[in-house]
PDB file of C-alpha atoms and ligand atoms in Angstrom:
ATOM      1  CA  UNK B 730     -15.598  -8.759  -7.466  1.00  0.00           C
ATOM      2  CA  UNK B 731     -12.650 -10.877  -5.487  1.00  0.00           C
ATOM      3  CA  UNK B 732     -12.846 -14.555  -6.119  1.00  0.00           C
ATOM      4  CA  UNK B 733     -12.546 -17.576  -3.083  1.00  0.00           C
ATOM      5  CA  UNK B 734      -9.259 -18.715  -4.094  1.00  0.00           C
ATOM      6  CA  UNK B 735      -8.014 -22.372  -4.495  1.00  0.00           C
ATOM      7  CA  UNK B 736      -4.997 -24.038  -3.316  1.00  0.00           C
ATOM      8  CA  UNK B 737      -2.896 -23.349  -6.392  1.00  0.00           C
ATOM      9  CA  UNK B 738      -4.031 -19.522  -6.823  1.00  0.00           C
ATOM     10  CA  UNK B 739      -3.124 -19.452  -3.431  1.00  0.00           C
ATOM     11  CA  UNK B 740       0.323 -20.178  -3.906  1.00  0.00           C
ATOM     12  CA  UNK B 741       0.910 -17.374  -7.119  1.00  0.00           C
ATOM     13  CA  UNK B 742      -0.315 -14.932  -4.789  1.00  0.00           C
ATOM     14  CA  UNK B 743       1.513 -15.980  -1.919  1.00  0.00           C
ATOM     15  CA  UNK B 744       5.103 -15.656  -4.532  1.00  0.00           C
ATOM     16  CA  UNK B 745       3.613 -12.613  -5.884  1.00  0.00           C
ATOM     17  CA  UNK B 746       3.262 -11.018  -2.802  1.00  0.00           C
ATOM     18  CA  UNK B 747       6.900 -12.857  -1.718  1.00  0.00           C
ATOM     19  CA  UNK B 748       8.817 -10.546  -4.852  1.00  0.00           C
ATOM     20  CA  UNK B 749       6.895  -7.221  -3.806  1.00  0.00           C
ATOM     21  CA  UNK B 750       8.041  -7.895  -0.074  1.00  0.00           C
ATOM     22  CA  UNK B 751      11.328  -9.002  -1.401  1.00  0.00           C
ATOM     23  CA  UNK B 752      10.811  -5.590  -3.872  1.00  0.00           C
ATOM     24  CA  UNK B 753      10.462  -3.337  -1.049  1.00  0.00           C
ATOM     25  CA  UNK B 754      13.178  -4.927   1.038  1.00  0.00           C
ATOM     26  CA  UNK B 755      15.961  -4.339  -1.737  1.00  0.00           C
ATOM     27  CA  UNK B 756      14.254  -0.319  -2.327  1.00  0.00           C
ATOM     28  CA  UNK B 757      15.254   0.211   1.569  1.00  0.00           C
ATOM     29  CA  UNK B 758      18.241  -0.288   0.855  1.00  0.00           C
ATOM     30  CA  UNK B 759      18.715   2.533  -1.593  1.00  0.00           C
ATOM     31  CA  UNK B 760      17.035   4.271   0.017  1.00  0.00           C
ATOM     32  CA  UNK B 761      19.160   7.960   1.037  1.00  0.00           C
ATOM     33  CA  UNK B 762      19.619  11.637   0.394  1.00  0.00           C
ATOM     34  CA  UNK B 763      20.732  12.553  -2.901  1.00  0.00           C
ATOM     35  CA  UNK B 764      18.755   9.689  -4.939  1.00  0.00           C
ATOM     36  CA  UNK B 765      16.076  10.505  -7.625  1.00  0.00           C
ATOM     37  CA  UNK B 766      12.715   8.063  -7.295  1.00  0.00           C
ATOM     38  CA  UNK B 767      13.450   7.397 -11.296  1.00  0.00           C
ATOM     39  CA  UNK B 768      16.430   5.110  -9.785  1.00  0.00           C
ATOM     40  CA  UNK B 769      14.447   3.370  -7.063  1.00  0.00           C
ATOM     41  CA  UNK B 770      11.731   3.058 -10.488  1.00  0.00           C
ATOM     42  CA  UNK B 771      15.229   1.107 -12.278  1.00  0.00           C
ATOM     43  CA  UNK B 772      16.095  -1.113  -9.259  1.00  0.00           C
ATOM     44  CA  UNK B 773      13.136  -1.845  -8.680  1.00  0.00           C
ATOM     45  CA  UNK B 774      11.731  -2.884 -11.945  1.00  0.00           C
ATOM     46  CA  UNK B 775      14.861  -4.998 -12.627  1.00  0.00           C
ATOM     47  CA  UNK B 776      14.044  -6.540  -9.824  1.00  0.00           C
ATOM     48  CA  UNK B 777      10.858  -7.737  -9.855  1.00  0.00           C
ATOM     49  CA  UNK B 778      11.698  -9.497 -13.796  1.00  0.00           C
ATOM     50  CA  UNK B 779      14.623 -10.898 -12.342  1.00  0.00           C
ATOM     51  CA  UNK B 780      12.544 -12.226 -10.159  1.00  0.00           C
ATOM     52  CA  UNK B 781       9.978 -14.497 -13.028  1.00  0.00           C
ATOM     53  CA  UNK B 782       7.355 -11.711 -12.574  1.00  0.00           C
ATOM     54  CA  UNK B 783       6.256  -8.690 -14.064  1.00  0.00           C
ATOM     55  CA  UNK B 784       5.063  -5.101 -12.510  1.00  0.00           C
ATOM     56  CA  UNK B 785       1.689  -4.796 -11.785  1.00  0.00           C
ATOM     57  CA  UNK B 786       1.478  -0.529 -12.456  1.00  0.00           C
ATOM     58  CA  UNK B 787       3.710  -0.332 -15.441  1.00  0.00           C
ATOM     59  CA  UNK B 788       1.377   0.269 -18.397  1.00  0.00           C
ATOM     60  CA  UNK B 789      -1.942   0.437 -15.115  1.00  0.00           C
ATOM     61  CA  UNK B 790      -4.228   3.647 -16.534  1.00  0.00           C
ATOM     62  CA  UNK B 791      -1.365   4.692 -18.825  1.00  0.00           C
ATOM     63  CA  UNK B 792       1.101   4.321 -15.770  1.00  0.00           C
ATOM     64  CA  UNK B 793       4.688   4.765 -17.156  1.00  0.00           C
ATOM     65  CA  UNK B 794       5.817   3.430 -14.334  1.00  0.00           C
ATOM     66  CA  UNK B 795       6.866   0.139 -12.305  1.00  0.00           C
ATOM     67  CA  UNK B 796       6.790   1.396  -8.752  1.00  0.00           C
ATOM     68  CA  UNK B 797       4.812   4.297  -7.497  1.00  0.00           C
ATOM     69  CA  UNK B 798       6.828   7.219  -5.051  1.00  0.00           C
ATOM     70  CA  UNK B 799       5.306   9.949  -2.931  1.00  0.00           C
ATOM     71  CA  UNK B 800       7.409  12.001  -1.379  1.00  0.00           C
ATOM     72  CA  UNK B 801       6.348  14.064   1.862  1.00  0.00           C
ATOM     73  CA  UNK B 802       2.982  15.825   1.254  1.00  0.00           C
ATOM     74  CA  UNK B 803       2.293  13.232  -2.206  1.00  0.00           C
ATOM     75  CA  UNK B 804      -0.611  10.783  -0.483  1.00  0.00           C
ATOM     76  CA  UNK B 805       0.095   8.003  -3.089  1.00  0.00           C
ATOM     77  CA  UNK B 806       0.856   7.637  -6.781  1.00  0.00           C
ATOM     78  CA  UNK B 807       4.083  10.058  -6.973  1.00  0.00           C
ATOM     79  CA  UNK B 808       5.327   9.532 -10.774  1.00  0.00           C
ATOM     80  CA  UNK B 809       9.609   8.263 -10.126  1.00  0.00           C
ATOM     81  CA  UNK B 810      11.377  11.116 -12.496  1.00  0.00           C
ATOM     82  CA  UNK B 811      15.175  12.279 -12.375  1.00  0.00           C
ATOM     83  CA  UNK B 812      13.930  15.480 -11.282  1.00  0.00           C
ATOM     84  CA  UNK B 813      13.062  14.170  -7.571  1.00  0.00           C
ATOM     85  CA  UNK B 814      15.666  14.021  -5.478  1.00  0.00           C
ATOM     86  CA  UNK B 815      15.320  12.658  -2.366  1.00  0.00           C
ATOM     87  CA  UNK B 816      16.483  14.453   0.750  1.00  0.00           C
ATOM     88  CA  UNK B 817      17.652  13.945   4.495  1.00  0.00           C
ATOM     89  CA  UNK B 818      14.536  14.805   6.281  1.00  0.00           C
ATOM     90  CA  UNK B 819      11.599  13.255   3.612  1.00  0.00           C
ATOM     91  CA  UNK B 820       9.225  10.690   3.685  1.00  0.00           C
ATOM     92  CA  UNK B 821       8.823   8.164   1.086  1.00  0.00           C
ATOM     93  CA  UNK B 822       6.318   6.260   0.069  1.00  0.00           C
ATOM     94  CA  UNK B 823       6.607   2.949  -1.800  1.00  0.00           C
ATOM     95  CA  UNK B 824       4.016   0.897  -3.615  1.00  0.00           C
ATOM     96  CA  UNK B 825       4.570  -1.646  -5.337  1.00  0.00           C
ATOM     97  CA  UNK B 826       2.783  -4.279  -7.426  1.00  0.00           C
ATOM     98  CA  UNK B 827       4.190  -7.798  -8.747  1.00  0.00           C
ATOM     99  CA  UNK B 828       1.730 -10.148 -10.943  1.00  0.00           C
ATOM    100  CA  UNK B 829       3.153 -13.560 -11.141  1.00  0.00           C
ATOM    101  CA  UNK B 830       1.285 -16.612 -13.207  1.00  0.00           C
ATOM    102  CA  UNK B 831      -1.466 -13.738 -13.687  1.00  0.00           C
ATOM    103  CA  UNK B 832      -1.586 -13.137 -10.139  1.00  0.00           C
ATOM    104  CA  UNK B 833      -1.393  -9.856  -7.927  1.00  0.00           C
ATOM    105  CA  UNK B 834       0.538  -8.937  -4.706  1.00  0.00           C
ATOM    106  CA  UNK B 835       0.360  -4.852  -3.804  1.00  0.00           C
ATOM    107  CA  UNK B 836       2.216  -3.096  -0.944  1.00  0.00           C
ATOM    108  CA  UNK B 837       3.014  -0.006   0.269  1.00  0.00           C
ATOM    109  CA  UNK B 838       5.216   0.952   2.577  1.00  0.00           C
ATOM    110  CA  UNK B 839       6.304   4.395   4.286  1.00  0.00           C
ATOM    111  CA  UNK B 840       9.830   5.067   4.819  1.00  0.00           C
ATOM    112  CA  UNK B 841      12.295   7.633   5.991  1.00  0.00           C
ATOM    113  CA  UNK B 842      15.294   9.444   4.668  1.00  0.00           C
ATOM    114  CA  UNK B 843      17.838  10.060   6.904  1.00  0.00           C
ATOM    115  CA  UNK B 844      16.739  11.927   9.944  1.00  0.00           C
ATOM    116  CA  UNK B 845      13.489  13.007  10.040  1.00  0.00           C
ATOM    117  CA  UNK B 846      11.890  14.863  12.236  1.00  0.00           C
ATOM    118  CA  UNK B 847       9.417  13.845  15.424  1.00  0.00           C
ATOM    119  CA  UNK B 848       6.797  14.890  13.921  1.00  0.00           C
ATOM    120  CA  UNK B 849       6.972  12.694  10.223  1.00  0.00           C
ATOM    121  CA  UNK B 850       8.062   9.998  12.682  1.00  0.00           C
ATOM    122  CA  UNK B 851       5.112  10.315  14.897  1.00  0.00           C
ATOM    123  CA  UNK B 852       3.147  10.190  11.258  1.00  0.00           C
ATOM    124  CA  UNK B 853       4.965   6.838  10.511  1.00  0.00           C
ATOM    125  CA  UNK B 854       4.073   4.832  13.609  1.00  0.00           C
ATOM    126  CA  UNK B 855       0.406   5.809  13.779  1.00  0.00           C
ATOM    127  CA  UNK B 856       0.250   4.639  10.057  1.00  0.00           C
ATOM    128  CA  UNK B 857       1.845   1.794  10.721  1.00  0.00           C
ATOM    129  CA  UNK B 858      -0.535   1.127  13.512  1.00  0.00           C
ATOM    130  CA  UNK B 859      -3.599   1.648  11.939  1.00  0.00           C
ATOM    131  CA  UNK B 860      -3.122  -0.862   9.151  1.00  0.00           C
ATOM    132  CA  UNK B 861      -2.530  -3.256  11.947  1.00  0.00           C
ATOM    133  CA  UNK B 862      -5.794  -1.927  13.503  1.00  0.00           C
ATOM    134  CA  UNK B 863      -8.046  -2.570   9.914  1.00  0.00           C
ATOM    135  CA  UNK B 864      -6.784  -5.998  10.146  1.00  0.00           C
ATOM    136  CA  UNK B 865      -7.303  -7.117  13.915  1.00  0.00           C
ATOM    137  CA  UNK B 866     -10.809  -7.180  12.318  1.00  0.00           C
ATOM    138  CA  UNK B 867      -9.948  -9.112   9.707  1.00  0.00           C
ATOM    139  CA  UNK B 868     -12.026 -13.555  10.003  1.00  0.00           C
ATOM    140  CA  UNK B 869     -14.542 -14.810   7.898  1.00  0.00           C
ATOM    141  CA  UNK B 870     -17.481 -13.161   7.965  1.00  0.00           C
ATOM    142  CA  UNK B 871     -16.320  -9.707   8.972  1.00  0.00           C
ATOM    143  CA  UNK B 872     -17.582  -6.246   6.681  1.00  0.00           C
ATOM    144  CA  UNK B 873     -15.934  -3.852   4.787  1.00  0.00           C
ATOM    145  CA  UNK B 874     -17.759  -1.341   7.494  1.00  0.00           C
ATOM    146  CA  UNK B 875     -16.009  -3.331  10.158  1.00  0.00           C
ATOM    147  CA  UNK B 876     -12.489  -3.193   9.034  1.00  0.00           C
ATOM    148  CA  UNK B 877     -13.080   0.607   7.448  1.00  0.00           C
ATOM    149  CA  UNK B 878     -14.643   1.765  11.152  1.00  0.00           C
ATOM    150  CA  UNK B 879     -11.645   0.546  13.050  1.00  0.00           C
ATOM    151  CA  UNK B 880      -9.057   2.835  10.687  1.00  0.00           C
ATOM    152  CA  UNK B 881     -11.002   5.540  10.400  1.00  0.00           C
ATOM    153  CA  UNK B 882     -10.955   5.755  14.331  1.00  0.00           C
ATOM    154  CA  UNK B 883      -7.621   4.935  14.990  1.00  0.00           C
ATOM    155  CA  UNK B 884      -6.219   6.993  13.381  1.00  0.00           C
ATOM    156  CA  UNK B 885      -9.284  10.644  14.087  1.00  0.00           C
ATOM    157  CA  UNK B 886      -8.350   9.341  18.096  1.00  0.00           C
ATOM    158  CA  UNK B 887      -5.407   9.628  16.801  1.00  0.00           C
ATOM    159  CA  UNK B 888      -5.390  13.280  15.426  1.00  0.00           C
ATOM    160  CA  UNK B 889      -5.289  12.584  12.159  1.00  0.00           C
ATOM    161  CA  UNK B 890      -7.154  12.291   8.982  1.00  0.00           C
ATOM    162  CA  UNK B 891      -7.420   9.994   5.796  1.00  0.00           C
ATOM    163  CA  UNK B 892      -7.882  10.603   2.082  1.00  0.00           C
ATOM    164  CA  UNK B 893     -11.642   9.841   1.229  1.00  0.00           C
ATOM    165  CA  UNK B 894     -10.905   8.840  -2.230  1.00  0.00           C
ATOM    166  CA  UNK B 895      -8.796   6.432  -2.380  1.00  0.00           C
ATOM    167  CA  UNK B 896      -9.307   3.007  -0.797  1.00  0.00           C
ATOM    168  CA  UNK B 897      -7.787  -0.513  -0.490  1.00  0.00           C
ATOM    169  CA  UNK B 898      -9.783  -3.112  -2.634  1.00  0.00           C
ATOM    170  CA  UNK B 899     -10.523  -6.769  -3.544  1.00  0.00           C
ATOM    171  CA  UNK B 900      -7.340  -7.852  -5.577  1.00  0.00           C
ATOM    172  CA  UNK B 901      -6.489 -11.396  -7.754  1.00  0.00           C
ATOM    173  CA  UNK B 902      -6.364 -11.880 -11.488  1.00  0.00           C
ATOM    174  CA  UNK B 903      -7.389  -8.426 -11.581  1.00  0.00           C
ATOM    175  CA  UNK B 904      -4.970  -5.567  -9.364  1.00  0.00           C
ATOM    176  CA  UNK B 905      -7.708  -4.240  -8.365  1.00  0.00           C
ATOM    177  CA  UNK B 906     -11.371  -5.912  -7.373  1.00  0.00           C
ATOM    178  CA  UNK B 907     -15.018  -5.077  -6.000  1.00  0.00           C
ATOM    179  CA  UNK B 908     -15.463  -4.372  -3.487  1.00  0.00           C
ATOM    180  CA  UNK B 909     -13.324  -1.390  -1.962  1.00  0.00           C
ATOM    181  CA  UNK B 910     -12.446  -1.237   1.179  1.00  0.00           C
ATOM    182  CA  UNK B 911     -12.393   2.247   2.470  1.00  0.00           C
ATOM    183  CA  UNK B 912     -10.221   4.271   5.573  1.00  0.00           C
ATOM    184  CA  UNK B 913     -13.388   5.530   7.273  1.00  0.00           C
ATOM    185  CA  UNK B 914     -17.059   3.695   7.835  1.00  0.00           C
ATOM    186  CA  UNK B 915     -19.786   1.893  10.212  1.00  0.00           C
ATOM    187  CA  UNK B 916     -19.207  -1.461  11.400  1.00  0.00           C
ATOM    188  CA  UNK B 917     -21.987  -3.740  10.800  1.00  0.00           C
ATOM    189  CA  UNK B 918     -22.058  -2.263   6.835  1.00  0.00           C
ATOM    190  CA  UNK B 919     -20.761  -3.359   3.585  1.00  0.00           C
ATOM    191  CA  UNK B 920     -19.726  -6.570   1.643  1.00  0.00           C
ATOM    192  CA  UNK B 921     -18.832 -10.051   3.695  1.00  0.00           C
ATOM    193  CA  UNK B 922     -15.616 -10.795   2.967  1.00  0.00           C
ATOM    194  CA  UNK B 923     -14.994 -15.050   3.129  1.00  0.00           C
ATOM    195  CA  UNK B 924     -12.282 -16.964   3.905  1.00  0.00           C
ATOM    196  CA  UNK B 925     -10.267 -17.990   1.206  1.00  0.00           C
ATOM    197  CA  UNK B 926     -10.563 -13.970  -1.157  1.00  0.00           C
ATOM    198  CA  UNK B 927      -7.813 -12.135  -0.962  1.00  0.00           C
ATOM    199  CA  UNK B 928      -8.147  -7.762  -0.003  1.00  0.00           C
ATOM    200  CA  UNK B 929      -5.884  -5.087   0.162  1.00  0.00           C
ATOM    201  CA  UNK B 930      -5.849  -3.645   3.142  1.00  0.00           C
ATOM    202  CA  UNK B 931      -3.974   0.184   2.962  1.00  0.00           C
ATOM    203  CA  UNK B 932      -5.021   2.996   4.862  1.00  0.00           C
ATOM    204  CA  UNK B 933      -3.359   6.860   3.573  1.00  0.00           C
ATOM    205  CA  UNK B 934      -2.159   9.092   6.977  1.00  0.00           C
ATOM    206  CA  UNK B 935      -2.349  12.769   6.553  1.00  0.00           C
ATOM    207  CA  UNK B 936      -1.477  14.858   9.569  1.00  0.00           C
ATOM    208  CA  UNK B 937      -3.456  17.327   8.301  1.00  0.00           C
ATOM    209  CA  UNK B 938      -6.873  17.701   6.676  1.00  0.00           C
ATOM    210  CA  UNK B 939      -7.722  15.020   4.418  1.00  0.00           C
ATOM    211  CA  UNK B 940      -8.583  17.215   1.184  1.00  0.00           C
ATOM    212  CA  UNK B 941      -6.526  15.799  -1.917  1.00  0.00           C
ATOM    213  CA  UNK B 942      -6.135  16.982  -6.000  1.00  0.00           C
ATOM    214  CA  UNK B 943      -3.952  15.975  -8.366  1.00  0.00           C
ATOM    215  CA  UNK B 944      -0.902  17.235 -10.090  1.00  0.00           C
ATOM    216  CA  UNK B 945      -1.291  18.220 -13.680  1.00  0.00           C
ATOM    217  CA  UNK B 946       1.205  14.726 -14.051  1.00  0.00           C
ATOM    218  CA  UNK B 947      -2.253  13.765 -14.048  1.00  0.00           C
ATOM    219  CA  UNK B 948      -0.501  11.073 -11.437  1.00  0.00           C
ATOM    220  CA  UNK B 949       0.736  12.659  -7.764  1.00  0.00           C
ATOM    221  CA  UNK B 950      -2.389  13.301  -5.495  1.00  0.00           C
ATOM    222  CA  UNK B 951      -1.328  15.651  -2.629  1.00  0.00           C
ATOM    223  CA  UNK B 952      -2.762  17.181   0.510  1.00  0.00           C
ATOM    224  CA  UNK B 953      -3.975  20.482  -0.586  1.00  0.00           C
ATOM    225  CA  UNK B 954      -2.538  21.852   2.643  1.00  0.00           C
ATOM    226  CA  UNK B 955       0.914  20.577   2.226  1.00  0.00           C
ATOM    227  CA  UNK B 956       0.369  18.118   5.473  1.00  0.00           C
ATOM    228  CA  UNK B 957       2.372  15.219   5.683  1.00  0.00           C
ATOM    229  CA  UNK B 958       1.253  11.790   4.302  1.00  0.00           C
ATOM    230  CA  UNK B 959       2.725   8.598   4.794  1.00  0.00           C
ATOM    231  CA  UNK B 960       1.116   4.828   3.474  1.00  0.00           C
ATOM    232  CA  UNK B 961       0.638   1.810   4.117  1.00  0.00           C
ATOM    233  CA  UNK B 962      -0.736  -1.354   2.503  1.00  0.00           C
ATOM    234  CA  UNK B 963      -1.097  -5.855   2.880  1.00  0.00           C
ATOM    235  CA  UNK B 964      -2.321  -7.321   0.290  1.00  0.00           C
ATOM    236  CA  UNK B 965      -4.177 -10.752   2.557  1.00  0.00           C
ATOM    237  CA  UNK B 966      -5.403 -13.734   2.507  1.00  0.00           C
ATOM    238  CA  UNK B 967      -8.787 -14.150   4.662  1.00  0.00           C
ATOM    239  CA  UNK B 968      -9.148 -17.250   7.340  1.00  0.00           C
ATOM    240  CA  UNK B 969     -11.687 -19.020   9.637  1.00  0.00           C
ATOM    241  CA  UNK B 970     -10.444 -16.449  12.435  1.00  0.00           C
ATOM    242  CA  UNK B 971      -8.142 -14.087  10.790  1.00  0.00           C
ATOM    243  CA  UNK B 972      -5.536 -13.360   8.026  1.00  0.00           C
ATOM    244  CA  UNK B 973      -2.153 -14.765   6.090  1.00  0.00           C
ATOM    245  CA  UNK B 974      -0.167 -11.702   4.783  1.00  0.00           C
ATOM    246  CA  UNK B 975       0.898 -12.344   1.484  1.00  0.00           C
ATOM    247  CA  UNK B 976       3.010  -9.667   0.904  1.00  0.00           C
ATOM    248  CA  UNK B 977       5.907 -10.942   3.612  1.00  0.00           C
ATOM    249  CA  UNK B 978       9.354 -12.041   2.753  1.00  0.00           C
ATOM    250  CA  UNK B 979       8.733 -15.674   3.460  1.00  0.00           C
TER     251      UNK B 979
HETATM  252 MG1   MG O1010      -0.611  -0.558  -3.666  1.00  0.00          MG
HETATM  253 MG1   MG O1011      -3.849  -1.602  -3.572  1.00  0.00          MG
END
């Protein structure tokens, strides 16, 4: 269960979050047609370690890479590979976790590769805005369902869908803590969140139907209808009347 953090813990989580944000910045400068997702993983691992942290995902449940790289119809948990080469027009969701002095930061962002279609640009916009719709609800005393319904309603009204199986979560000494924070739900339901808690809010938004399957690699989650998907996530600290984003550069 997610705990209320003291000042020392918050400072560690801020540093973990800052390292995650800087890793995103570093990887964004590498994204171009022709590079492999393994290349991004290599750079991320080296960078996170150089900052005095450890990649949270490496070894998590047996995961063999430091980041998740989910391309096009891959929703989450894409495994970096020498065989996955980025092409002009692709979109790639990169999920990064870093652990600093025992505390985790977790943030995902979707990026375009070269020039992308109008359809992909629109999806990227809706995905990012869905994250902020969820964040807008956050303050001391908010219930999980308030966040979930804000995200779910926004995405549905925009004509897109969210996968049902993958959620945001509490975060701190563990990468994933209770409660789960789904991307759909009802207001005034679920656990009440308090100031001082730290959670990751992370809408995944799918262009087509919400149904997904896991590929034979045991990790990569893809849309069944092969439609595009994006993923936007921040780790935040809940305050009296709002929140502070921890996965930011400063
Ligand atoms: Mg994540
Ligand atoms: Mg997460």
